[in-house]
Amino acid sequence: MNVLVVEDDQMTWSAMQIFLSGRGDCPFWASKAVQALDWLATENIHLVLLDVDLGEGQLSGSDVLRAMGDHEEWNTIPCVMITGTPITKIRDKAKPPVEDLLLHVHTMLEKPIDLEHLEIIMSRAAQSPRHMIEPPPPGKQT
């Protein structure tokens, strides 16, 4: 599976690259939103792992998600949003247009990423509708 990881943290990317390569996936990395859009335009991406906050002074994960939702060829690609912010805070602040964007998210994961849970999510994302927000694993608070 071609997996686009949109993540500005080099250490998180390195861990994701090892994990994805170990699964037999082909990881693509974008540290900025514009790079993510370039990969989406030039590669056959099957899943996007998207950091919500890509740093100050640049387009955000929400901008990538908005572009995916607006693009006919990209709006069916499953997207898993990754965040260092507690998910409950993101959901509590979700007002239009952010609330509308969340409809395009398969699920959300908090950092640090539980790789076993990510494995399950990736398997389900490949087979199920992308609009399902999945609950966190048992014992994990959101």
Tab-separated table of C-alpha atoms in Angstrom:
chain	number	residue	atom	x	y	z
A	1	MET	CA	0.000	0.000	0.000
A	2	ASN	CA	1.302	3.495	-0.851
A	3	VAL	CA	1.071	5.499	2.372
A	4	LEU	CA	1.635	9.242	2.479
A	5	VAL	CA	2.883	10.410	5.878
A	6	VAL	CA	2.447	14.155	6.307
A	7	GLU	CA	4.540	14.896	9.373
A	8	ASP	CA	6.962	17.721	10.171
A	9	ASP	CA	8.776	15.880	12.967
A	10	GLN	CA	11.758	13.896	11.626
A	11	MET	CA	11.766	11.401	14.529
A	12	THR	CA	8.077	10.595	14.100
A	13	TRP	CA	8.622	10.178	10.354
A	14	SER	CA	11.584	7.845	10.927
A	15	ALA	CA	9.524	5.648	13.246
A	16	MET	CA	6.638	5.604	10.771
A	17	GLN	CA	8.986	4.737	7.899
A	18	ILE	CA	10.378	1.744	9.791
A	19	PHE	CA	6.868	0.615	10.772
A	20	LEU	CA	5.398	0.987	7.278
A	21	SER	CA	8.355	-0.579	5.483
A	22	GLY	CA	8.220	-3.500	7.923
A	23	ARG	CA	4.589	-4.055	6.938
A	24	GLY	CA	5.563	-4.095	3.270
A	25	ASP	CA	4.033	-0.685	2.569
A	26	CYS	CA	5.655	1.996	0.425
A	27	PRO	CA	5.908	5.162	2.556
A	28	PHE	CA	6.053	8.654	1.070
A	29	TRP	CA	7.025	11.563	3.316
A	30	ALA	CA	5.937	15.179	3.216
A	31	SER	CA	7.075	17.548	5.938
A	32	LYS	CA	4.947	20.361	4.504
A	33	ALA	CA	1.418	20.594	3.151
A	34	VAL	CA	2.581	21.665	-0.307
A	35	GLN	CA	4.778	18.547	-0.539
A	36	ALA	CA	1.776	16.410	0.437
A	37	LEU	CA	-0.287	17.924	-2.356
A	38	ASP	CA	2.544	17.235	-4.812
A	39	TRP	CA	2.675	13.550	-3.756
A	40	LEU	CA	-1.106	13.278	-4.065
A	41	ALA	CA	-0.911	14.737	-7.568
A	42	THR	CA	1.900	12.478	-8.792
A	43	GLU	CA	1.548	9.147	-6.946
A	44	ASN	CA	-1.212	6.594	-6.470
A	45	ILE	CA	-1.660	7.093	-2.715
A	46	HIS	CA	-3.855	4.574	-0.875
A	47	LEU	CA	-3.807	6.054	2.644
A	48	VAL	CA	-2.782	9.375	4.201
A	49	LEU	CA	-1.443	9.700	7.748
A	50	LEU	CA	-1.818	13.425	8.353
A	51	ASP	CA	-0.396	15.505	11.196
A	52	VAL	CA	-2.920	18.137	12.252
A	53	ASP	CA	-0.287	20.757	13.119
A	54	LEU	CA	2.523	21.136	10.603
A	55	GLY	CA	4.262	24.013	12.352
A	56	GLU	CA	3.873	27.744	12.240
A	57	GLY	CA	3.949	29.761	9.070
A	58	GLN	CA	2.783	27.099	6.661
A	59	LEU	CA	-0.335	25.350	5.491
A	60	SER	CA	-1.788	22.970	8.059
A	61	GLY	CA	-3.084	19.426	8.024
A	62	SER	CA	-6.562	20.932	7.770
A	63	ASP	CA	-5.530	22.617	4.521
A	64	VAL	CA	-4.382	19.269	3.108
A	65	LEU	CA	-7.619	17.651	4.245
A	66	ARG	CA	-9.659	20.451	2.643
A	67	ALA	CA	-7.781	20.001	-0.653
A	68	MET	CA	-8.354	16.242	-0.502
A	69	GLY	CA	-12.070	16.732	0.080
A	70	ASP	CA	-12.351	19.173	-2.828
A	71	HIS	CA	-10.431	17.033	-5.323
A	72	GLU	CA	-12.412	14.367	-7.171
A	73	GLU	CA	-9.518	11.879	-7.343
A	74	TRP	CA	-8.359	12.397	-3.747
A	75	ASN	CA	-11.620	12.605	-1.816
A	76	THR	CA	-11.938	8.830	-1.498
A	77	ILE	CA	-8.441	8.274	-0.064
A	78	PRO	CA	-8.741	7.243	3.597
A	79	CYS	CA	-7.138	9.765	5.937
A	80	VAL	CA	-5.974	9.192	9.505
A	81	MET	CA	-5.269	12.431	11.351
A	82	ILE	CA	-2.434	12.416	13.871
A	83	THR	CA	-2.233	14.959	16.658
A	84	GLY	CA	-0.224	15.882	19.710
A	85	THR	CA	-3.312	17.690	21.012
A	86	PRO	CA	-5.876	15.643	22.938
A	87	ILE	CA	-8.596	14.577	20.511
A	88	THR	CA	-11.345	15.806	22.836
A	89	LYS	CA	-9.968	19.359	22.555
A	90	ILE	CA	-10.002	19.152	18.762
A	91	ARG	CA	-13.562	17.826	18.725
A	92	ASP	CA	-14.713	20.427	21.283
A	93	LYS	CA	-13.303	23.228	19.106
A	94	ALA	CA	-14.653	21.708	15.882
A	95	LYS	CA	-16.935	24.314	14.378
A	96	PRO	CA	-17.610	24.863	10.697
A	97	PRO	CA	-15.574	24.655	8.524
A	98	VAL	CA	-13.346	22.393	10.683
A	99	GLU	CA	-16.346	20.301	11.700
A	100	ASP	CA	-17.074	19.655	8.020
A	101	LEU	CA	-13.466	18.620	7.437
A	102	LEU	CA	-13.673	15.993	10.177
A	103	LEU	CA	-16.275	14.200	8.065
A	104	HIS	CA	-13.436	13.290	5.689
A	105	VAL	CA	-11.291	11.717	8.414
A	106	HIS	CA	-11.268	7.951	8.874
A	107	THR	CA	-10.017	8.285	12.435
A	108	MET	CA	-7.769	10.380	14.655
A	109	LEU	CA	-4.763	9.217	16.656
A	110	GLU	CA	-2.951	10.983	19.464
A	111	LYS	CA	0.835	11.042	19.691
A	112	PRO	CA	2.689	9.034	20.744
A	113	ILE	CA	1.198	6.655	18.206
A	114	ASP	CA	0.224	3.181	19.359
A	115	LEU	CA	1.559	1.119	16.438
A	116	GLU	CA	-0.626	-1.902	17.229
A	117	HIS	CA	-3.703	0.316	17.062
A	118	LEU	CA	-2.412	1.931	13.863
A	119	GLU	CA	-2.005	-1.544	12.334
A	120	ILE	CA	-5.677	-2.294	13.036
A	121	ILE	CA	-6.797	1.094	11.726
A	122	MET	CA	-4.785	0.711	8.519
A	123	SER	CA	-6.306	-2.698	7.857
A	124	ARG	CA	-9.812	-1.351	8.413
A	125	ALA	CA	-9.176	1.839	6.432
A	126	ALA	CA	-8.277	-0.225	3.404
A	127	GLN	CA	-11.649	-2.008	3.591
A	128	SER	CA	-14.173	0.390	5.117
A	129	PRO	CA	-15.730	3.799	4.435
A	130	ARG	CA	-13.373	6.650	5.226
A	131	HIS	CA	-15.999	8.662	7.047
A	132	MET	CA	-16.014	6.430	10.142
A	133	ILE	CA	-14.342	7.894	13.210
A	134	GLU	CA	-13.115	4.860	15.114
A	135	PRO	CA	-12.970	4.735	18.898
A	136	PRO	CA	-9.595	4.612	20.644
A	137	PRO	CA	-8.298	1.228	21.813
A	138	PRO	CA	-9.600	-0.029	25.183
A	139	GLY	CA	-8.061	1.858	28.086
A	140	LYS	CA	-6.959	4.808	25.922
A	141	GLN	CA	-8.637	8.112	26.788
A	142	THR	CA	-9.578	10.715	24.183
